[in-house]
Coordinates of C-alpha atoms and ligand atoms in Angstrom, one line a residue:
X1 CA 20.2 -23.3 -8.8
X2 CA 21.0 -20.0 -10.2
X3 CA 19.4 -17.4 -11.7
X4 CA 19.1 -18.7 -15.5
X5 CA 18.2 -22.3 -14.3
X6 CA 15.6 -21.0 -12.0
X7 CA 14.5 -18.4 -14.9
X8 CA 13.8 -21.5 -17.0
X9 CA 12.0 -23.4 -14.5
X10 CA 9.6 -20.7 -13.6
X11 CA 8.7 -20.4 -17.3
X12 CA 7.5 -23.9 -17.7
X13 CA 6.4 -24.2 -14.1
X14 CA 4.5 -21.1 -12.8
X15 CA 1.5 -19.2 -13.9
X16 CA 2.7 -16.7 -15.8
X17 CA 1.4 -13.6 -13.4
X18 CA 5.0 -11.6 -13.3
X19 CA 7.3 -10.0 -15.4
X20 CA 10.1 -10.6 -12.6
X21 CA 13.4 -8.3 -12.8
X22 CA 16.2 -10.8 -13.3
X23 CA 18.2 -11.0 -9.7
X24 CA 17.8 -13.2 -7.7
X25 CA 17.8 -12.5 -3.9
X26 CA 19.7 -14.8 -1.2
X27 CA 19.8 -12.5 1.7
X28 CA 19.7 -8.9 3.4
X29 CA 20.7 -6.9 6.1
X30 CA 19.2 -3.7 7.2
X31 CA 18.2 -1.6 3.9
X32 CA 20.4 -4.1 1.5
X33 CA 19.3 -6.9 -0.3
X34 CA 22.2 -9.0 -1.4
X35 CA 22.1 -11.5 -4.6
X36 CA 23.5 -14.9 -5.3
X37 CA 26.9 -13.4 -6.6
X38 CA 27.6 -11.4 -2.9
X39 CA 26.4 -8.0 -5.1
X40 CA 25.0 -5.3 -2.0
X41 CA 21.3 -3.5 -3.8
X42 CA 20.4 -0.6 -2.0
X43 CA 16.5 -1.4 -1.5
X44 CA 14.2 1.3 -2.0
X45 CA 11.0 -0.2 -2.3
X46 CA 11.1 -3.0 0.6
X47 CA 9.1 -5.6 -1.6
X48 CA 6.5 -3.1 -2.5
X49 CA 6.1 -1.4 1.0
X50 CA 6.7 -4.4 3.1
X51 CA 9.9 -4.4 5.1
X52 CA 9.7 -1.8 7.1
X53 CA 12.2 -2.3 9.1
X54 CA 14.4 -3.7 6.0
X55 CA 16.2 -7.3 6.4
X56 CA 17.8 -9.1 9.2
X57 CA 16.4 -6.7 12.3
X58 CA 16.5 -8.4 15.1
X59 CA 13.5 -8.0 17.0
X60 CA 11.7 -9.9 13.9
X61 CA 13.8 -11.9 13.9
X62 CA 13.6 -12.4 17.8
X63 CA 9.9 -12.7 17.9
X64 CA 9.7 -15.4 15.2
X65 CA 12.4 -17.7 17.0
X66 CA 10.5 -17.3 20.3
X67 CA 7.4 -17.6 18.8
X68 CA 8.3 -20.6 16.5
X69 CA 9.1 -22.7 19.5
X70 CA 5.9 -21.9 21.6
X71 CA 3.0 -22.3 19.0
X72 CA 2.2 -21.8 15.0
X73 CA -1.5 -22.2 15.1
X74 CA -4.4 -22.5 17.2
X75 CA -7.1 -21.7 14.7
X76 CA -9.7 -19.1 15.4
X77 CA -11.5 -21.2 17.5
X78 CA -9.2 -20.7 20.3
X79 CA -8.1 -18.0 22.0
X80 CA -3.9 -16.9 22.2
X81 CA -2.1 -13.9 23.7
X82 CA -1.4 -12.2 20.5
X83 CA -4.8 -11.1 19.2
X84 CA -5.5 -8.7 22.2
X85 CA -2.3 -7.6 22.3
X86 CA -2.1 -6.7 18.7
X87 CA -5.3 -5.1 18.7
X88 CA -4.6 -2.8 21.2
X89 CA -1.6 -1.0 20.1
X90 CA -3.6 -1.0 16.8
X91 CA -6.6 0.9 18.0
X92 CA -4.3 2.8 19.9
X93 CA -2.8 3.9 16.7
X94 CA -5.8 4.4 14.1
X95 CA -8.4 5.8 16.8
X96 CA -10.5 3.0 15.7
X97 CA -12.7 0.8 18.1
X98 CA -11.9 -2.9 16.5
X99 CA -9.8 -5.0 14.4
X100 CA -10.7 -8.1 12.2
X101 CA -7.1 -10.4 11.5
X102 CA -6.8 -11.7 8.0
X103 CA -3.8 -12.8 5.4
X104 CA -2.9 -10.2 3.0
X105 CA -4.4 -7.0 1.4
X106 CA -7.1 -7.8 -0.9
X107 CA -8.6 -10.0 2.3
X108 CA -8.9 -7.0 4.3
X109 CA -10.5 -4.8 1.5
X110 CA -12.8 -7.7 1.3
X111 CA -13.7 -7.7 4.9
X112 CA -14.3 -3.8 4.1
X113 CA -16.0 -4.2 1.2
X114 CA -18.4 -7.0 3.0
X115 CA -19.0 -4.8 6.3
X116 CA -19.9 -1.8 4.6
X117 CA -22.6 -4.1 2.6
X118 CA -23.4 -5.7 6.2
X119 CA -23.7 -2.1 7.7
X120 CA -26.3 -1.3 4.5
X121 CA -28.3 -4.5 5.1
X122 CA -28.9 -3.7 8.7
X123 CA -29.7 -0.2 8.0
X124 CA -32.6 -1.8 5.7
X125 CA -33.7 -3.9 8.5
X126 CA -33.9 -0.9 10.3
X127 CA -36.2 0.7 8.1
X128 CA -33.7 3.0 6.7
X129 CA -32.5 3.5 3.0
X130 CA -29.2 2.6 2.4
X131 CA -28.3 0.9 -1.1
X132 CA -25.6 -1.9 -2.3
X133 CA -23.3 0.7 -4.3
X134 CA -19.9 1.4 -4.2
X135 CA -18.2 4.5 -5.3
X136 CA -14.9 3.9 -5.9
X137 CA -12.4 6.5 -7.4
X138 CA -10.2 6.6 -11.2
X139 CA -6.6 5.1 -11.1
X140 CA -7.6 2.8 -7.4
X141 CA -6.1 -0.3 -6.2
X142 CA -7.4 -2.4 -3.8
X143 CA -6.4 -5.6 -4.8
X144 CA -7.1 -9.0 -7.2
X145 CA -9.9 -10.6 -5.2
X146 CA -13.6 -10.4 -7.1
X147 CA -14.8 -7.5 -4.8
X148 CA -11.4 -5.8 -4.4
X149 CA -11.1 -6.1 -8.6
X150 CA -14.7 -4.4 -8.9
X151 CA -13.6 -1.5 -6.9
X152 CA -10.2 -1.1 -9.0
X153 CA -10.1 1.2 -11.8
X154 CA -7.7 -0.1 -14.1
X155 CA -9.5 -2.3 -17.0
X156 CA -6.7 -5.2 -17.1
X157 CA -6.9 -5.6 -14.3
X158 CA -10.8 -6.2 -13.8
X159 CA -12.9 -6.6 -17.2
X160 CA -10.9 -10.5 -18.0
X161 CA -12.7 -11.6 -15.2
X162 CA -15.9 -10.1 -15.6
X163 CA -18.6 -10.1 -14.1
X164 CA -16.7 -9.4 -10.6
X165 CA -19.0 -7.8 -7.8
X166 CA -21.7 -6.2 -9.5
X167 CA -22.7 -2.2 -8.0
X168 CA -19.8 -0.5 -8.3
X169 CA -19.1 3.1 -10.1
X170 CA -15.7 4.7 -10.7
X171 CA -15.5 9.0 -9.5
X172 CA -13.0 11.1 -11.5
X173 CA -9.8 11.6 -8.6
X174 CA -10.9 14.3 -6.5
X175 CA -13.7 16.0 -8.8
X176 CA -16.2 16.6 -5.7
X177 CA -19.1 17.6 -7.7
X178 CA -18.6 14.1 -9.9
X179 CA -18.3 12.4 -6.3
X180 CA -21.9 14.7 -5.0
X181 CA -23.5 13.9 -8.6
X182 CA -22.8 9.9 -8.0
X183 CA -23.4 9.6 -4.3
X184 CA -26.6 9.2 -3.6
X185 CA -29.0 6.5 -0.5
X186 CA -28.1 3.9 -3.2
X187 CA -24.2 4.5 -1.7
X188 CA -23.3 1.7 1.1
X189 CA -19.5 2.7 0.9
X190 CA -17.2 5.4 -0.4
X191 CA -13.7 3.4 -1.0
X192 CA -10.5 5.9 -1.2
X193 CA -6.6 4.9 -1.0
X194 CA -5.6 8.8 1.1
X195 CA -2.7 8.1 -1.1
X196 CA -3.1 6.1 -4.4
X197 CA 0.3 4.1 -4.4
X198 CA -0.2 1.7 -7.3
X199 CA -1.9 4.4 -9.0
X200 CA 1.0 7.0 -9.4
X201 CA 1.4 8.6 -5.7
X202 CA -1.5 10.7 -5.7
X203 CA -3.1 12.5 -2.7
X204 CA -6.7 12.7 -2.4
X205 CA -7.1 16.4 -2.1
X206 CA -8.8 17.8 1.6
X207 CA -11.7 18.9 0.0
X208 CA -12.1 15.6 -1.6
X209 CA -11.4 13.8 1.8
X210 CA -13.8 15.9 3.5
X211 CA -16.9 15.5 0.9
X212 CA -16.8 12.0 1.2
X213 CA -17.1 12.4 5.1
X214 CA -19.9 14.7 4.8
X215 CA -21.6 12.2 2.3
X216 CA -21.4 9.3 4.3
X217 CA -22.7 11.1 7.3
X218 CA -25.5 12.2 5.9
X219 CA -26.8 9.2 4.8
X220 CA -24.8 6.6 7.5
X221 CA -23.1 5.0 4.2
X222 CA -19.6 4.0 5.2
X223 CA -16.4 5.5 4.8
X224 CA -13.5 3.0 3.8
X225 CA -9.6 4.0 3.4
X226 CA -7.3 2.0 2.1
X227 CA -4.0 2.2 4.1
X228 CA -2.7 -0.7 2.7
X229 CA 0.1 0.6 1.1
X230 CA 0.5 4.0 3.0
X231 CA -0.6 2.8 6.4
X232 CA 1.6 2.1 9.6
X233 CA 4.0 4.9 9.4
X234 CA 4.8 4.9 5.6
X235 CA 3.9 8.5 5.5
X236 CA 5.1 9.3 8.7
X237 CA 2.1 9.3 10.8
X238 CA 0.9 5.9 11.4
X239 CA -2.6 6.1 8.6
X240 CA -2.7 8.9 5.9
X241 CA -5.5 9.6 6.9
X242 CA -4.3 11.2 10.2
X243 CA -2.7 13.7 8.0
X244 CA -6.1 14.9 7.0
X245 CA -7.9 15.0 10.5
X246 CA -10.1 12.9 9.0
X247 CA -11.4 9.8 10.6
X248 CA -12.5 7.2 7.9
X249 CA -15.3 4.3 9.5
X250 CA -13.1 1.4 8.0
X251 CA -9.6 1.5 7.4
X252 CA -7.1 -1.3 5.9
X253 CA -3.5 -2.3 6.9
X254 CA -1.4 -4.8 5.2
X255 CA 1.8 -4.7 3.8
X256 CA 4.4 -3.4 6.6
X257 CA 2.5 -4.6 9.5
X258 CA 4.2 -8.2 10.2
X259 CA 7.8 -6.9 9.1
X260 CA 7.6 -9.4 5.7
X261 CA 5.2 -12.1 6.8
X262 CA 1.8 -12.0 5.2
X263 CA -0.4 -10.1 7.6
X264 CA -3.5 -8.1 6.6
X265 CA -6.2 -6.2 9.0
X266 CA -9.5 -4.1 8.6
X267 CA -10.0 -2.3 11.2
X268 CA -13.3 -0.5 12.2
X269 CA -15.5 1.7 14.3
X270 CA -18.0 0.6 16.8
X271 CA -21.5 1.8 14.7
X272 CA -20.4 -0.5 11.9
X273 CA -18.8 -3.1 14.1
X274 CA -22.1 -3.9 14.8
X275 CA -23.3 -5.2 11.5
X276 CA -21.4 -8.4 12.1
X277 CA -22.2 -11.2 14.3
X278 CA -20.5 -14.8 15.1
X279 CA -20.2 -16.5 12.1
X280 CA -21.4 -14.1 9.5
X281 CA -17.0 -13.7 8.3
X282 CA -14.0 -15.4 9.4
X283 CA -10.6 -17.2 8.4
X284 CA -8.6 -20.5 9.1
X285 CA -4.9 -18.2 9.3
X286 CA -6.2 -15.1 9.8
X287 CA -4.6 -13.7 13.2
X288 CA -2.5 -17.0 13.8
X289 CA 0.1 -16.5 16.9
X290 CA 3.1 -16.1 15.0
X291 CA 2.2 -13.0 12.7
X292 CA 1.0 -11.5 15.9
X293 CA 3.8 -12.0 17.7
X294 CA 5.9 -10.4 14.9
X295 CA 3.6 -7.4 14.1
X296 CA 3.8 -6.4 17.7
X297 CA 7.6 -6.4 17.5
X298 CA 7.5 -4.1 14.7
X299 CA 5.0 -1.4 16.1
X300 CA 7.0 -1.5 19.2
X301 CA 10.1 -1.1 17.8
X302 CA 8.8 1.4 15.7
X303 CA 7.5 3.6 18.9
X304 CA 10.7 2.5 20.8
X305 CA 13.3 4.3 18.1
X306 CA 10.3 6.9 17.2
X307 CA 10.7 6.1 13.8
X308 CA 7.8 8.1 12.5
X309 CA 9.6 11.0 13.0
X310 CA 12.3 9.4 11.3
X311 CA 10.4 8.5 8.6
X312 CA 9.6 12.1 8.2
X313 CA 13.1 13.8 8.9
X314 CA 14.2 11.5 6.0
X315 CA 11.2 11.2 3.9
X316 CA 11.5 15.3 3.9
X317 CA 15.3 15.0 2.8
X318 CA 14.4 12.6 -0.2
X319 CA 11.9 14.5 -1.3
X320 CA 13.9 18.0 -1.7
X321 CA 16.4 16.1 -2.8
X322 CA 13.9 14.8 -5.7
X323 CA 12.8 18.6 -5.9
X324 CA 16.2 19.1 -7.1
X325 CA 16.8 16.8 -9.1
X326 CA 13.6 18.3 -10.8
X327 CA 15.2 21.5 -11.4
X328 CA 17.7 19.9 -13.2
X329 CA 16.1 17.5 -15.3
X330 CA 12.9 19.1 -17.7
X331 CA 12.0 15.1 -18.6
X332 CA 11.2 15.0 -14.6
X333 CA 7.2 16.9 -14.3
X334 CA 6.3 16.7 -10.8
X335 CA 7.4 14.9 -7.6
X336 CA 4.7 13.8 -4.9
X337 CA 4.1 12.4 -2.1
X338 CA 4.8 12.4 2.1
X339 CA 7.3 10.8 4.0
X340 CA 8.9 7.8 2.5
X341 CA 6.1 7.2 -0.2
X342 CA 7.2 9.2 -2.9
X343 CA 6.8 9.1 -6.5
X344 CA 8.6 10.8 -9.0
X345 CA 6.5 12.1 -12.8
X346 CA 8.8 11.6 -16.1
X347 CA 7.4 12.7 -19.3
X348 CA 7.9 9.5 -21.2
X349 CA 7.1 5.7 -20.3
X350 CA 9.7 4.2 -22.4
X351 CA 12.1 7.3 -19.7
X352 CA 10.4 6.0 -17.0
X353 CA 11.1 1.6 -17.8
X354 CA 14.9 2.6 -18.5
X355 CA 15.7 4.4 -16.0
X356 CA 14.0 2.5 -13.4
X357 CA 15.9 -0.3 -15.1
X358 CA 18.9 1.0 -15.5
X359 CA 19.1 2.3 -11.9
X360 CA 19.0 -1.1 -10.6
X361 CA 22.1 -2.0 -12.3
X362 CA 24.1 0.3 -10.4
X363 CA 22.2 -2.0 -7.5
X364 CA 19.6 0.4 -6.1
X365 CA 15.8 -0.6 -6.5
X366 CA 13.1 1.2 -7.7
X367 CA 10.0 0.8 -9.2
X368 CA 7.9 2.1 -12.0
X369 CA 3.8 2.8 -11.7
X370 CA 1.3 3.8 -13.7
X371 CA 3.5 3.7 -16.0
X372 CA 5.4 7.3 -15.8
X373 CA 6.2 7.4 -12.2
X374 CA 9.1 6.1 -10.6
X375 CA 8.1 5.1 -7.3
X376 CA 9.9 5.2 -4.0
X377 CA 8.6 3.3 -0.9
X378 CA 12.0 2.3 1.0
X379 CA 12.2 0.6 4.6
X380 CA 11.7 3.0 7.5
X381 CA 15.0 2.7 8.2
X382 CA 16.9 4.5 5.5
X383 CA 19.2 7.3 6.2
X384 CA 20.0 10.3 5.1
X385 CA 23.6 9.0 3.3
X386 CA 21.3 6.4 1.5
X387 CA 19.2 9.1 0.1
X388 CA 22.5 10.6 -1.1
X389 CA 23.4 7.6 -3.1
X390 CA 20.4 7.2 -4.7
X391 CA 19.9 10.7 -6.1
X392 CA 23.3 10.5 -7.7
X393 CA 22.6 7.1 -9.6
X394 CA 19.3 9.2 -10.9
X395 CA 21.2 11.9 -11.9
X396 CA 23.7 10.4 -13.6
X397 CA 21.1 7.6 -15.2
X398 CA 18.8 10.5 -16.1
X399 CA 21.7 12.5 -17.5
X400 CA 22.7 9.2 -19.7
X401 CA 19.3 9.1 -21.1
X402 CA 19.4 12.7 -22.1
X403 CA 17.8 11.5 -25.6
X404 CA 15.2 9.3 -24.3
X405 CA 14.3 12.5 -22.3
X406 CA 13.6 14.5 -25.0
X407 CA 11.3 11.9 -26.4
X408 CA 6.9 13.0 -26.9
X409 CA 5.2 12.6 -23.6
X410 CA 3.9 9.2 -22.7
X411 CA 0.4 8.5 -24.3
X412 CA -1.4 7.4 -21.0
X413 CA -1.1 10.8 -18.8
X414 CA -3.3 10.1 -15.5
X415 CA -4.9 12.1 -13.5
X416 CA -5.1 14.5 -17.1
Ligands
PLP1 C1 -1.0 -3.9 -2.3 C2 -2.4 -3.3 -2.1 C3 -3.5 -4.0 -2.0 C4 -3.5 -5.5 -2.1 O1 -2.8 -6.2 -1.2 P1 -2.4 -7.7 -1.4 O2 -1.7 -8.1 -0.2 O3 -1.5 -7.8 -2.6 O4 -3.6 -8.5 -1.6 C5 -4.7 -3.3 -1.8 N1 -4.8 -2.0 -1.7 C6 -3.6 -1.2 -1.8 C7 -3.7 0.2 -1.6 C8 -2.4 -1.9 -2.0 O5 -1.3 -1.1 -2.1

């Protein structure tokens, strides 16, 4: 089939959930993805912060020969090596005491979203006060399930389905007196992304970080981070949150972890570990032998080539590269972000769709958010000469859109 045929298929055949970019994708090596025709794409956003260490490397694809021929599933009624063994290099990693194995994102918000209520209701049995509510912040993701919808800000997203998970109220992104005013015993859990991705690549500010810490001490509410999307390495520590010095109760993991296999985790400290007992959550796949087996591969390959501080050394490069491109280009307003999660401000949507379109046909892939950021979140393994490329097909695509550039700024600014 090729792409047109399978274009028409998909119309007729699939819910229609995606507007889909029209390649088509038959293989990839390293930080290329290559199309039916032979055609090389420079990847920079890894399948939306998922291939890590790009396509083809051979310890995945090592670990999911030898792990194919030994065992698929056990269920989680049984034990298997990998759990342990995962687990420990993740608490290793995120200073947290215990990990709960699920399938994707939104699953492991979920498990978030549910231990912080747990954590509430055993407060309560306790004789303490502790409430149902969520404060969640303006512009969030955390994913499409009911629970993980209620805590996301954007309307489409949420209000076609209402009512999702009742409880939950929105803070302005990093106002700390709206986040004091709203927080109150009624609070079970403050949800923050350290770094919104979907949301334009914006940092929760240290203040903002550390207010919601405070808050959630003071009243034993729980403090969840969303590391999703900028967890294991992306920003080249291994959680966001470590660039803080702030240690969140919860955290989340999901997209890199199991090198393009769905894998998702929520990972936790002991106090609120202790809300859940035998039975009270669970999955059928959640934690199955061979996404083990292939998430341990990545971290290890990622400590073995030290690839954090590669991620760093190059996510540095890009982004003063991106600075510079900046000083050249008026229609470009700000560049954010840390190591190779980056996101790039033009003043215009309609800027932002044609460049971020027109950049992948000279075969380099990017990505547009919130609608005026171009968005950068390529495998850890890009180099510097990669980097080079890229700038200069944004340079010369921003410089062919020179009248676009001029055009009124895009109607939707966020974060004012
Ligand atoms: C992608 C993402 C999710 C949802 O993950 P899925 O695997 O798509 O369910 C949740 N939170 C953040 C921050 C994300 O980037």
């Amino acid at each position: 089939m090729n792409l047109a045929s399978i274009q028409a298929a998909e119309s007729k055949l699939l819910l229609h959930t995606y507007e889909r970019n029209p390649y088509l994708f038959v293989g990839g090596k390293g930080v290329f993805l290559e199309d039916e025709n032979g055609t090389q794409f420079l990847d920079l956003l890894s399948g939306i912060g998922v291939s890590g260490l790009g396509y083809g490397h051979p310890a995945i694809e090592e670990a999911i020969a030898q792990q194919s021929k030994r065992l698929l599933h056990t269920s989680n009624l049984f034990y298997h090596e990998g759990t342990a063994n995962l687990a420990l290099r993740l608490t290793e990693i995120s200073g947290m005491d215990r990990v709960f194995f699920c399938n994707s994102g939104a699953e492991a918000w979920e498990a978030a979203l549910k231990l912080a209520r747990a954590n509430a209701t055993q407060a309560r049995e306790s004789g303490k006060r502790l409430g149902t509510k969520f404060l969640a912040l303006e512009h969030s993701f955390h994913g499409r399930t009911m629970g993980a919808v209620a805590t996301t800000h954007k309307d489409k997203y949420r209000l076609p389905f209402a009512p999702v998970m009742p409880d939950v109220e929105f803070v302005r992104f990093n106002d700390v007196a709206d986040l004091r005013s709203k927080f109150s015993e009624d609070v079970c859990g403050i949800c923050l992304e350290p770094i919104q991705g979907e949301g334009g690549i914006h940092s929760v500010s240290q203040e903002f970080f550390a207010a919601a810490r405070e808050l959630c001490d003071s009243t034993g509410a729980l403090l969840l981070a969303d590391e999703i999307q900028s967890g294991l390495g992306r920003t080249g520590k291994w959680f966001a949150y470590q660039h803080y010095g702030i240690q969140p109760d919860v955290t989340t993991l999901a997209k890199p972890l199991a090198g393009g296999l769905p894998m998702g985790t929520m990972m936790c400290n002991e106090k609120a570990a202790s809300a859940i007992s035998p039975g009270m959550h669970g999955t059928t796949f959640g934690g199955g032998p061979l996404v083990c087996a292939v998430a341990i591969a990545v971290i290890d390959t990622m400590r073995e080539q030290n690839l954090l501080a590669h991620i760093e050394e190059v996510g540095s490069f890009f982004k003063s590269q991106l600075e510079g491109l900046k000083a050249q280009h008026d229609c470009i307003t700000e560049v954010r972000g840390l190591g190779l999660m980056l996101g790039v401000e033009l003043n215009s949507a309609e800027l932002a769709k044609q460049v971020a379109a027109q950049v992948m046909e000279r075969h380099i892939i990017i990505n547009r958010t919130s609608e005026t950021v171009l968005r950068f979140l390529p495998p850890y393994i890009l180099e510097k000469e990669h980097v080079v490329t890229a700038i200069d097909a944004l340079n010369e695509t921003l410089k062919a859109n020179k009248e676009l550039a001029g055009a009124t700024p895009a109607g939707e600014q966020v974060h004012g």
